[in-house]
PDB file of C-alpha atoms in Angstrom:
ATOM      1  CA  MET A  83      17.961 -17.490  38.669  1.00 54.00           C
ATOM      2  CA  MET A  84      16.573 -17.379  35.204  1.00 50.00           C
ATOM      3  CA  LYS A  85      13.183 -16.225  36.404  1.00 55.00           C
ATOM      4  CA  THR A  86      14.734 -13.588  38.402  1.00 52.00           C
ATOM      5  CA  LEU A  87      16.607 -12.319  35.530  1.00 47.00           C
ATOM      6  CA  GLY A  88      13.509 -12.427  33.274  1.00 51.00           C
ATOM      7  CA  CYS A  89      11.560 -10.441  35.789  1.00 53.00           C
ATOM      8  CA  CYS A  90      14.316  -7.857  36.014  1.00 48.00           C
ATOM      9  CA  LEU A  91      14.581  -7.626  32.264  1.00 41.00           C
ATOM     10  CA  ALA A  92      10.762  -7.177  32.037  1.00 46.00           C
ATOM     11  CA  MET A  93      10.898  -4.302  34.707  1.00 44.00           C
ATOM     12  CA  PHE A  94      13.675  -2.665  32.881  1.00 39.00           C
ATOM     13  CA  ILE A  95      11.675  -2.604  29.511  1.00 40.00           C
ATOM     14  CA  GLN A  96       8.574  -1.456  31.146  1.00 44.00           C
ATOM     15  CA  ILE A  97      10.564   1.465  32.941  1.00 38.00           C
ATOM     16  CA  HIS A  98      12.229   2.259  29.702  1.00 43.00           C
ATOM     17  CA  LEU A  99       8.944   2.539  27.859  1.00 41.00           C
ATOM     18  CA  GLN A 100       7.247   4.467  30.599  1.00 43.00           C
ATOM     19  CA  GLY A 101      10.361   6.885  30.690  1.00 44.00           C
ATOM     20  CA  GLN A 102      10.303   7.256  26.934  1.00 49.00           C
ATOM     21  CA  ALA A 103       6.526   7.989  26.857  1.00 49.00           C
ATOM     22  CA  LYS A 104       6.884  10.571  29.667  1.00 48.00           C
ATOM     23  CA  PHE A 105       9.861  12.221  27.843  1.00 57.00           C
ATOM     24  CA  VAL A 106       7.861  12.454  24.496  1.00 56.00           C
ATOM     25  CA  GLU A 107       4.707  13.838  26.196  1.00 55.00           C
ATOM     26  CA  SER A 108       6.527  15.955  28.667  1.00 60.00           C
ATOM     27  CA  VAL A 109       6.063  19.854  28.930  1.00 57.00           C
ATOM     28  CA  PHE A 110       9.797  20.295  29.352  1.00 70.00           C
ATOM     29  CA  TYR A 111      10.702  19.161  25.813  1.00 70.00           C
ATOM     30  CA  LYS A 112       9.496  19.794  22.433  1.00 75.00           C
ATOM     31  CA  SER A 113      10.604  17.879  19.146  1.00 78.00           C
ATOM     32  CA  ILE A 114      12.377  20.043  16.767  1.00 84.00           C
ATOM     33  CA  LEU A 115      13.214  17.872  13.982  1.00 93.00           C
ATOM     34  CA  TYR A 116      14.997  14.604  13.270  1.00 96.00           C
ATOM     35  CA  ALA A 117      17.772  13.496  10.978  1.00 97.00           C
ATOM     36  CA  GLY A 118      19.223  10.086   9.831  1.00 98.00           C
ATOM     37  CA  GLY A 119      20.795   7.914   7.241  1.00 98.00           C
ATOM     38  CA  SER A 120      20.284   4.440   5.864  1.00 98.00           C
ATOM     39  CA  LEU A 121      21.529   1.624   3.774  1.00 98.00           C
ATOM     40  CA  GLY A 122      19.587  -0.782   1.677  1.00 98.00           C
ATOM     41  CA  ALA A 123      18.775  -2.268  -1.626  1.00 98.00           C
ATOM     42  CA  SER A 124      17.082  -1.132  -4.840  1.00 98.00           C
ATOM     43  CA  GLN A 125      15.483  -3.141  -7.812  1.00 98.00           C
ATOM     44  CA  TYR A 126      14.503  -1.855 -11.205  1.00 98.00           C
ATOM     45  CA  ILE A 127      11.108  -2.816 -12.747  1.00 97.00           C
ATOM     46  CA  GLY A 128      10.595  -2.494 -16.345  1.00 96.00           C
ATOM     47  CA  ASP A 129      11.122  -3.831 -19.891  1.00 95.00           C
ATOM     48  CA  LEU A 130      14.097  -5.733 -18.984  1.00 97.00           C
ATOM     49  CA  ASN A 131      12.872  -6.926 -15.537  1.00 96.00           C
ATOM     50  CA  PRO A 132       9.113  -7.450 -15.437  1.00 92.00           C
ATOM     51  CA  ARG A 133       9.273 -10.485 -13.119  1.00 90.00           C
ATOM     52  CA  LEU A 134      11.385  -8.995 -10.348  1.00 90.00           C
ATOM     53  CA  ASN A 135      14.436 -11.374 -10.998  1.00 93.00           C
ATOM     54  CA  VAL A 136      16.526 -11.240  -7.853  1.00 95.00           C
ATOM     55  CA  LYS A 137      19.830 -10.845 -10.011  1.00 96.00           C
ATOM     56  CA  SER A 138      18.708  -7.171 -10.611  1.00 97.00           C
ATOM     57  CA  ILE A 139      18.801  -6.146  -6.972  1.00 98.00           C
ATOM     58  CA  ARG A 140      21.614  -3.618  -6.375  1.00 98.00           C
ATOM     59  CA  GLY A 141      22.612  -1.103  -3.453  1.00 98.00           C
ATOM     60  CA  ALA A 142      21.173   2.146  -2.115  1.00 98.00           C
ATOM     61  CA  ALA A 143      22.172   4.664   0.447  1.00 98.00           C
ATOM     62  CA  GLY A 144      20.548   7.772   1.685  1.00 98.00           C
ATOM     63  CA  VAL A 145      20.141  10.595   4.333  1.00 98.00           C
ATOM     64  CA  HIS A 146      16.971  12.514   5.472  1.00 98.00           C
ATOM     65  CA  VAL A 147      15.832  15.345   7.742  1.00 98.00           C
ATOM     66  CA  GLY A 148      12.204  15.854   8.865  1.00 96.00           C
ATOM     67  CA  LYS A 149       9.879  16.935  11.391  1.00 94.00           C
ATOM     68  CA  ASN A 150       6.914  15.711  13.387  1.00 90.00           C
ATOM     69  CA  ILE A 151       3.811  17.795  13.441  1.00 88.00           C
ATOM     70  CA  LEU A 152       0.094  17.207  14.744  1.00 81.00           C
ATOM     71  CA  LYS A 153       0.912  15.613  18.085  1.00 72.00           C
ATOM     72  CA  GLU A 154       3.385  13.066  16.369  1.00 76.00           C
ATOM     73  CA  THR A 155       0.676  11.644  13.913  1.00 90.00           C
ATOM     74  CA  VAL A 156       2.126  13.445  10.888  1.00 94.00           C
ATOM     75  CA  GLY A 157       5.646  13.966   9.667  1.00 94.00           C
ATOM     76  CA  ILE A 158       7.299  15.794   6.725  1.00 96.00           C
ATOM     77  CA  GLN A 159      10.519  14.658   5.359  1.00 97.00           C
ATOM     78  CA  LEU A 160      13.155  15.828   2.866  1.00 98.00           C
ATOM     79  CA  ALA A 161      15.426  12.995   1.671  1.00 98.00           C
ATOM     80  CA  TYR A 162      18.392  12.413  -0.793  1.00 98.00           C
ATOM     81  CA  GLN A 163      19.177   8.864  -1.960  1.00 98.00           C
ATOM     82  CA  THR A 164      21.803   7.402  -4.322  1.00 98.00           C
ATOM     83  CA  LEU A 165      21.210   3.991  -5.836  1.00 98.00           C
ATOM     84  CA  HIS A 166      22.221   1.662  -8.749  1.00 98.00           C
ATOM     85  CA  LEU A 167      19.795   0.076 -11.206  1.00 98.00           C
ATOM     86  CA  TYR A 168      20.599  -2.959 -13.400  1.00 98.00           C
ATOM     87  CA  ALA A 169      18.909  -5.431 -15.529  1.00 98.00           C
ATOM     88  CA  ALA A 170      19.818  -7.845 -18.332  1.00 97.00           C
ATOM     89  CA  ASP A 171      17.669  -9.871 -20.720  1.00 97.00           C
ATOM     90  CA  ALA A 172      20.221 -12.627 -20.458  1.00 95.00           C
ATOM     91  CA  ASN A 173      19.218 -13.188 -16.603  1.00 96.00           C
ATOM     92  CA  THR A 174      15.660 -14.120 -17.410  1.00 93.00           C
ATOM     93  CA  LYS A 175      13.761 -17.259 -18.552  1.00 91.00           C
ATOM     94  CA  ASP A 176      11.560 -15.531 -21.068  1.00 94.00           C
ATOM     95  CA  PRO A 177      12.746 -16.809 -24.604  1.00 95.00           C
ATOM     96  CA  LEU A 178      11.977 -13.531 -26.359  1.00 95.00           C
ATOM     97  CA  GLN A 179      14.004 -11.467 -23.800  1.00 96.00           C
ATOM     98  CA  ILE A 180      16.856 -13.918 -24.106  1.00 96.00           C
ATOM     99  CA  ILE A 181      16.860 -13.410 -27.931  1.00 96.00           C
ATOM    100  CA  ARG A 182      16.337  -9.561 -27.530  1.00 97.00           C
ATOM    101  CA  ASN A 183      19.555  -9.561 -25.351  1.00 97.00           C
ATOM    102  CA  LEU A 184      19.483  -5.952 -24.210  1.00 98.00           C
ATOM    103  CA  ASP A 185      20.993  -4.828 -20.742  1.00 98.00           C
ATOM    104  CA  PHE A 186      21.485  -1.500 -18.839  1.00 98.00           C
ATOM    105  CA  GLN A 187      22.982   0.034 -15.679  1.00 98.00           C
ATOM    106  CA  SER A 188      22.382   3.338 -14.172  1.00 98.00           C
ATOM    107  CA  ASN A 189      23.505   5.351 -11.181  1.00 98.00           C
ATOM    108  CA  VAL A 190      20.515   7.107  -9.951  1.00 98.00           C
ATOM    109  CA  GLN A 191      20.294  10.131  -7.588  1.00 98.00           C
ATOM    110  CA  GLU A 192      16.965  11.220  -6.116  1.00 98.00           C
ATOM    111  CA  LEU A 193      15.542  14.034  -4.070  1.00 98.00           C
ATOM    112  CA  SER A 194      12.207  13.805  -2.567  1.00 98.00           C
ATOM    113  CA  PHE A 195       9.685  15.453  -0.265  1.00 98.00           C
ATOM    114  CA  SER A 196       7.319  13.046   1.551  1.00 98.00           C
ATOM    115  CA  VAL A 197       4.655  13.001   4.229  1.00 97.00           C
ATOM    116  CA  ASN A 198       4.383  10.224   6.906  1.00 97.00           C
ATOM    117  CA  LEU A 199       1.040   9.458   8.354  1.00 97.00           C
ATOM    118  CA  LYS A 200       0.855   7.480  11.586  1.00 95.00           C
ATOM    119  CA  LEU A 201      -0.994   4.196  11.040  1.00 95.00           C
ATOM    120  CA  ALA A 202      -0.470   2.269  14.306  1.00 92.00           C
ATOM    121  CA  GLN A 203       1.365   2.467  17.586  1.00 88.00           C
ATOM    122  CA  LEU A 204       2.892  -1.114  18.317  1.00 86.00           C
ATOM    123  CA  ARG A 205       2.920  -0.837  21.986  1.00 76.00           C
ATOM    124  CA  ASN A 206       4.378  -3.631  23.975  1.00 71.00           C
ATOM    125  CA  LYS A 207       5.627  -5.021  20.744  1.00 64.00           C
ATOM    126  CA  LEU A 208       8.765  -4.006  19.103  1.00 65.00           C
ATOM    127  CA  ASN A 209       9.703  -1.739  21.916  1.00 70.00           C
ATOM    128  CA  ASN A 210       6.650   0.664  21.285  1.00 83.00           C
ATOM    129  CA  ALA A 211       7.393   0.984  17.566  1.00 91.00           C
ATOM    130  CA  THR A 212       5.231   3.203  15.182  1.00 92.00           C
ATOM    131  CA  LEU A 213       4.097   2.295  11.794  1.00 95.00           C
ATOM    132  CA  TYR A 214       3.797   5.109   9.090  1.00 97.00           C
ATOM    133  CA  PHE A 215       2.316   5.223   5.621  1.00 98.00           C
ATOM    134  CA  GLN A 216       4.590   7.261   3.502  1.00 98.00           C
ATOM    135  CA  PHE A 217       3.855   9.110   0.166  1.00 98.00           C
ATOM    136  CA  GLY A 218       5.296  12.125  -1.614  1.00 98.00           C
ATOM    137  CA  ALA A 219       7.036  13.361  -4.780  1.00 98.00           C
ATOM    138  CA  GLY A 220      10.520  13.801  -6.062  1.00 98.00           C
ATOM    139  CA  LYS A 221      13.007  14.221  -8.959  1.00 98.00           C
ATOM    140  CA  ILE A 222      15.584  11.749 -10.166  1.00 98.00           C
ATOM    141  CA  TRP A 223      18.726  12.027 -12.222  1.00 98.00           C
ATOM    142  CA  PHE A 224      19.811   8.973 -14.322  1.00 98.00           C
ATOM    143  CA  ASP A 225      21.976   8.254 -17.328  1.00 98.00           C
ATOM    144  CA  PRO A 226      21.850   4.604 -18.650  1.00 98.00           C
ATOM    145  CA  TYR A 227      24.824   2.684 -19.902  1.00 98.00           C
ATOM    146  CA  THR A 228      26.008  -0.589 -20.853  1.00 98.00           C
ATOM    147  CA  VAL A 229      29.498  -2.456 -20.851  1.00 96.00           C
ATOM    148  CA  LEU A 230      30.928  -3.639 -24.276  1.00 94.00           C
ATOM    149  CA  ASP A 231      34.313  -5.129 -24.212  1.00 92.00           C
ATOM    150  CA  ASP A 232      34.927  -3.655 -20.688  1.00 92.00           C
ATOM    151  CA  ASP A 233      34.196  -0.244 -21.908  1.00 95.00           C
ATOM    152  CA  LYS A 234      31.414   1.808 -20.239  1.00 97.00           C
ATOM    153  CA  ILE A 235      29.178   3.228 -23.051  1.00 97.00           C
ATOM    154  CA  TYR A 236      26.271   5.713 -22.276  1.00 97.00           C
ATOM    155  CA  LEU A 237      23.369   4.992 -24.375  1.00 97.00           C
ATOM    156  CA  ARG A 238      21.425   8.088 -24.486  1.00 96.00           C
ATOM    157  CA  PRO A 239      23.876  10.014 -26.937  1.00 94.00           C
ATOM    158  CA  LEU A 240      23.724   7.061 -29.382  1.00 94.00           C
ATOM    159  CA  GLY A 241      19.869   7.497 -29.907  1.00 94.00           C
ATOM    160  CA  THR A 242      19.281   3.820 -29.808  1.00 95.00           C
ATOM    161  CA  GLU A 243      15.699   3.968 -30.736  1.00 93.00           C
ATOM    162  CA  GLY A 244      16.266   6.209 -33.749  1.00 90.00           C
ATOM    163  CA  GLN A 245      16.347   9.539 -31.986  1.00 90.00           C
ATOM    164  CA  PHE A 246      18.927  10.880 -34.530  1.00 87.00           C
ATOM    165  CA  SER A 247      17.397   8.724 -37.364  1.00 82.00           C
ATOM    166  CA  TYR A 248      17.458  10.052 -40.968  1.00 69.00           C
ATOM    167  CA  GLN A 249      13.610  10.309 -41.066  1.00 62.00           C
ATOM    168  CA  THR A 250      13.659  12.503 -37.896  1.00 61.00           C
ATOM    169  CA  SER A 251      13.546  16.150 -38.946  1.00 63.00           C
ATOM    170  CA  ASN A 252      14.017  17.581 -35.461  1.00 69.00           C
ATOM    171  CA  PRO A 253      16.094  15.070 -33.444  1.00 71.00           C
ATOM    172  CA  VAL A 254      15.207  15.169 -29.652  1.00 80.00           C
ATOM    173  CA  THR A 255      16.378  12.477 -27.267  1.00 88.00           C
ATOM    174  CA  TYR A 256      14.988  11.767 -23.748  1.00 94.00           C
ATOM    175  CA  SER A 257      15.762  13.709 -20.816  1.00 96.00           C
ATOM    176  CA  THR A 258      18.017  12.333 -18.098  1.00 97.00           C
ATOM    177  CA  THR A 259      15.931  13.821 -15.359  1.00 98.00           C
ATOM    178  CA  ALA A 260      12.323  12.731 -14.448  1.00 98.00           C
ATOM    179  CA  PHE A 261       9.816  13.023 -11.612  1.00 98.00           C
ATOM    180  CA  PHE A 262       8.565  10.190  -9.386  1.00 98.00           C
ATOM    181  CA  LEU A 263       6.004   9.383  -6.846  1.00 98.00           C
ATOM    182  CA  PRO A 264       7.168   7.231  -3.847  1.00 98.00           C
ATOM    183  CA  ILE A 265       4.630   5.140  -1.908  1.00 98.00           C
ATOM    184  CA  GLY A 266       5.607   2.877   0.975  1.00 98.00           C
ATOM    185  CA  ALA A 267       5.665   1.920   4.568  1.00 98.00           C
ATOM    186  CA  LEU A 268       8.106   3.179   7.402  1.00 97.00           C
ATOM    187  CA  LEU A 269       8.493   1.537  10.742  1.00 96.00           C
ATOM    188  CA  LYS A 270      10.364   3.422  13.451  1.00 94.00           C
ATOM    189  CA  VAL A 271      11.674   1.337  16.639  1.00 93.00           C
ATOM    190  CA  PRO A 272      12.878   3.740  19.395  1.00 91.00           C
ATOM    191  CA  LEU A 273      16.159   2.638  20.909  1.00 91.00           C
ATOM    192  CA  SER A 274      16.253   5.478  23.237  1.00 87.00           C
ATOM    193  CA  ASN A 275      14.724   8.973  23.766  1.00 84.00           C
ATOM    194  CA  PHE A 276      16.991  10.259  20.925  1.00 89.00           C
ATOM    195  CA  LEU A 277      17.734   7.311  18.632  1.00 93.00           C
ATOM    196  CA  SER A 278      15.479   5.084  16.629  1.00 94.00           C
ATOM    197  CA  LEU A 279      15.967   2.123  14.139  1.00 96.00           C
ATOM    198  CA  ASN A 280      14.120   2.721  10.804  1.00 97.00           C
ATOM    199  CA  LEU A 281      12.852   0.099   8.567  1.00 97.00           C
ATOM    200  CA  GLN A 282      11.529   1.329   5.198  1.00 98.00           C
ATOM    201  CA  TYR A 283       9.981   0.025   1.968  1.00 98.00           C
ATOM    202  CA  SER A 284       9.083   2.229  -0.868  1.00 97.00           C
ATOM    203  CA  PHE A 285       7.812   1.721  -4.417  1.00 97.00           C
ATOM    204  CA  ARG A 286       8.694   4.426  -6.948  1.00 98.00           C
ATOM    205  CA  PHE A 287       6.374   5.404  -9.860  1.00 98.00           C
ATOM    206  CA  THR A 288       8.409   7.390 -12.462  1.00 98.00           C
ATOM    207  CA  SER A 289       7.405   9.772 -15.292  1.00 98.00           C
ATOM    208  CA  THR A 290       9.890   8.231 -17.801  1.00 97.00           C
ATOM    209  CA  GLY A 291      10.206   4.843 -19.888  1.00 96.00           C
ATOM    210  CA  TYR A 292      13.918   5.339 -20.532  1.00 97.00           C
ATOM    211  CA  LEU A 293      15.619   4.448 -17.114  1.00 98.00           C
ATOM    212  CA  ASP A 294      16.753   1.404 -19.107  1.00 97.00           C
ATOM    213  CA  ASP A 295      17.140   3.206 -22.496  1.00 97.00           C
ATOM    214  CA  VAL A 296      14.214   0.923 -23.811  1.00 97.00           C
ATOM    215  CA  TYR A 297      10.793   2.146 -24.574  1.00 96.00           C
ATOM    216  CA  GLY A 298       9.278   1.929 -27.952  1.00 93.00           C
ATOM    217  CA  ARG A 299      10.183   0.351 -31.357  1.00 94.00           C
ATOM    218  CA  TYR A 300      13.271  -0.730 -33.148  1.00 95.00           C
ATOM    219  CA  ALA A 301      14.574   1.986 -35.659  1.00 91.00           C
ATOM    220  CA  GLY A 302      16.229  -0.560 -37.816  1.00 90.00           C
ATOM    221  CA  PHE A 303      19.948  -0.567 -38.910  1.00 89.00           C
ATOM    222  CA  GLU A 304      19.175   1.441 -42.020  1.00 86.00           C
ATOM    223  CA  SER A 305      17.883   4.500 -39.901  1.00 87.00           C
ATOM    224  CA  PHE A 306      21.225   5.285 -38.200  1.00 89.00           C
ATOM    225  CA  PRO A 307      23.335   8.017 -39.481  1.00 86.00           C
ATOM    226  CA  ILE A 308      26.983   7.459 -40.440  1.00 85.00           C
ATOM    227  CA  SER A 309      29.588   8.301 -37.774  1.00 84.00           C
ATOM    228  CA  GLY A 310      30.838  11.936 -37.850  1.00 82.00           C
ATOM    229  CA  GLY A 311      30.646  15.134 -35.638  1.00 80.00           C
ATOM    230  CA  GLY A 312      31.211  13.157 -32.394  1.00 83.00           C
ATOM    231  CA  TYR A 313      28.511  10.786 -33.204  1.00 88.00           C
ATOM    232  CA  ASN A 314      29.291   7.016 -33.465  1.00 90.00           C
ATOM    233  CA  GLY A 315      26.713   5.563 -35.878  1.00 90.00           C
ATOM    234  CA  GLN A 316      28.351   2.224 -36.192  1.00 92.00           C
ATOM    235  CA  LEU A 317      28.210   1.808 -32.366  1.00 95.00           C
ATOM    236  CA  ALA A 318      24.611   2.941 -32.180  1.00 94.00           C
ATOM    237  CA  ARG A 319      23.613   0.400 -34.797  1.00 93.00           C
ATOM    238  CA  GLN A 320      25.425  -2.248 -32.912  1.00 94.00           C
ATOM    239  CA  LEU A 321      23.655  -1.454 -29.376  1.00 96.00           C
ATOM    240  CA  GLN A 322      20.254  -0.772 -30.582  1.00 95.00           C
ATOM    241  CA  ASN A 323      19.827  -4.374 -31.477  1.00 96.00           C
ATOM    242  CA  ARG A 324      22.056  -6.753 -29.723  1.00 96.00           C
ATOM    243  CA  SER A 325      20.279 -10.000 -30.817  1.00 96.00           C
ATOM    244  CA  THR A 326      22.277 -12.742 -32.418  1.00 93.00           C
ATOM    245  CA  ASP A 327      19.194 -13.659 -34.360  1.00 93.00           C
ATOM    246  CA  ILE A 328      19.427 -11.773 -37.770  1.00 88.00           C
ATOM    247  CA  SER A 329      15.685 -12.085 -38.115  1.00 90.00           C
ATOM    248  CA  PHE A 330      14.736 -10.370 -34.821  1.00 94.00           C
ATOM    249  CA  GLY A 331      14.373  -6.483 -34.298  1.00 92.00           C
ATOM    250  CA  HIS A 332      13.286  -5.253 -37.702  1.00 92.00           C
ATOM    251  CA  LYS A 333      12.391  -1.691 -38.173  1.00 91.00           C
ATOM    252  CA  GLY A 334       8.966  -0.972 -36.462  1.00 92.00           C
ATOM    253  CA  THR A 335       8.930  -3.907 -34.402  1.00 95.00           C
ATOM    254  CA  ALA A 336       8.470  -3.700 -30.599  1.00 95.00           C
ATOM    255  CA  ARG A 337      11.704  -3.137 -28.665  1.00 96.00           C
ATOM    256  CA  GLY A 338       9.934  -1.996 -25.365  1.00 95.00           C
ATOM    257  CA  ASN A 339       6.468  -1.990 -23.937  1.00 94.00           C
ATOM    258  CA  LEU A 340       5.634   1.650 -24.221  1.00 94.00           C
ATOM    259  CA  SER A 341       5.158   2.172 -20.542  1.00 96.00           C
ATOM    260  CA  ASN A 342       7.028   3.960 -17.747  1.00 97.00           C
ATOM    261  CA  ASP A 343       9.660   2.214 -15.551  1.00 97.00           C
ATOM    262  CA  GLN A 344       9.640   1.905 -11.794  1.00 98.00           C
ATOM    263  CA  TYR A 345      11.873   0.810  -9.047  1.00 98.00           C
ATOM    264  CA  MET A 346      11.674  -0.242  -5.488  1.00 98.00           C
ATOM    265  CA  THR A 347      13.893   0.391  -2.451  1.00 98.00           C
ATOM    266  CA  ALA A 348      14.310  -1.090   0.948  1.00 98.00           C
ATOM    267  CA  SER A 349      16.377   0.249   3.699  1.00 98.00           C
ATOM    268  CA  LEU A 350      17.596   0.013   7.264  1.00 98.00           C
ATOM    269  CA  GLY A 351      18.703   3.157   9.016  1.00 98.00           C
ATOM    270  CA  LEU A 352      19.255   5.190  12.276  1.00 98.00           C
ATOM    271  CA  GLU A 353      17.491   8.348  13.127  1.00 97.00           C
ATOM    272  CA  TYR A 354      18.444  10.846  15.703  1.00 96.00           C
ATOM    273  CA  GLN A 355      15.701  12.977  17.297  1.00 91.00           C
ATOM    274  CA  PHE A 356      16.585  16.660  18.375  1.00 91.00           C
ATOM    275  CA  TRP A 357      14.618  17.992  21.280  1.00 84.00           C
ATOM    276  CA  LYS A 358      14.424  21.691  22.506  1.00 79.00           C
ATOM    277  CA  TYR A 359      14.039  22.447  26.513  1.00 71.00           C
ATOM    278  CA  ILE A 360      10.797  24.644  26.435  1.00 67.00           C
ATOM    279  CA  TYR A 361       9.793  24.484  30.162  1.00 61.00           C
ATOM    280  CA  LYS A 362      10.558  28.160  30.951  1.00 53.00           C
ATOM    281  CA  HIS A 363       8.764  29.205  27.826  1.00 50.00           C
ATOM    282  CA  ARG A 364       5.713  27.404  28.655  1.00 48.00           C
ATOM    283  CA  LEU A 365       5.578  28.890  32.165  1.00 48.00           C
ATOM    284  CA  LYS A 366       5.706  32.189  30.691  1.00 48.00           C
ATOM    285  CA  TYR A 367       3.176  31.567  27.890  1.00 46.00           C
ATOM    286  CA  ARG A 368       0.674  30.128  30.523  1.00 49.00           C
ATOM    287  CA  LYS A 369       1.435  32.697  33.152  1.00 49.00           C
ATOM    288  CA  ILE A 370       2.066  30.100  35.663  1.00 49.00           C
ATOM    289  CA  ARG A 371       3.928  31.516  38.665  1.00 53.00           C
ATOM    290  CA  VAL A 372       6.918  29.371  39.988  1.00 53.00           C
ATOM    291  CA  PRO A 373       6.766  29.069  43.964  1.00 59.00           C
ATOM    292  CA  THR A 374       9.709  30.639  45.679  1.00 60.00           C
ATOM    293  CA  ASN A 375      11.927  28.613  47.985  1.00 61.00           C
ATOM    294  CA  SER A 376      10.500  30.198  51.081  1.00 64.00           C
ATOM    295  CA  GLU A 377       6.941  29.286  49.848  1.00 57.00           C
ATOM    296  CA  ILE A 378       7.943  25.694  49.294  1.00 55.00           C
ATOM    297  CA  LYS A 379       9.592  25.479  52.786  1.00 57.00           C
ATOM    298  CA  SER A 380       6.581  26.739  54.537  1.00 61.00           C
ATOM    299  CA  VAL A 381       4.389  24.286  52.829  1.00 52.00           C
ATOM    300  CA  GLU A 382       6.824  21.617  53.853  1.00 54.00           C
ATOM    301  CA  GLN A 383       6.746  22.850  57.490  1.00 58.00           C
TER     302      GLN A 383
END
């Protein structure tokens, strides 16, 4: 009985794969575009999380639309994703980070354009799945904050690295937008002629070192202006150095590593393929005459 069921299942899978291949390669249909959505996880990599602590993993969600070109070997894709980044020195085992005691969170939105290059067709494995190499470019919007006494406090307006210092003649803080380059892998597992399961992993190289509000050197308590005109100098002095060690974080000492931040995303999603019926168009284009019913009957006789 089990052997019979196994044979039937194998025959069903084989027929399904053959039917799918014929559908994709058929002259009757042409792929127009695909659209989908995904849920997954994100992880920040930078000054506060150089060793990929699992406690920094947070959620991510996104949608995308794209089109396959060059006989399904190349695809172009436009995607929007929202995610959350978080890290804290208190979660590490590095003694210097524990003394530094900084933390941040940020809700990030990204818009990207990417290219998918087909690497391999995993036939007879994973239901005829396709593996792609993915790369592109995009823009992110972010705004780091911390939580102090249950209050959410945005860090950029405080100038925690002395952006509004007395010594600065022309105060300029960092931008809350940046560019990024995503590089990763994409696996598409077809569930039907229209629906596929997508598994994606991507590494984001960004153009900013302030995803976490930490980049350069300590400005020192003495560099911060007094409160006034909407600026809270006392809070800025408190949050620029949150160490409980009074000998730590003097003016000019390293607060960050002077390098740009990155983050990773991994997601699982569904994708729907839209097809267009083009058989009549192809007959017209190729000038192929369709036999009449009388001609077909005469041949059959």
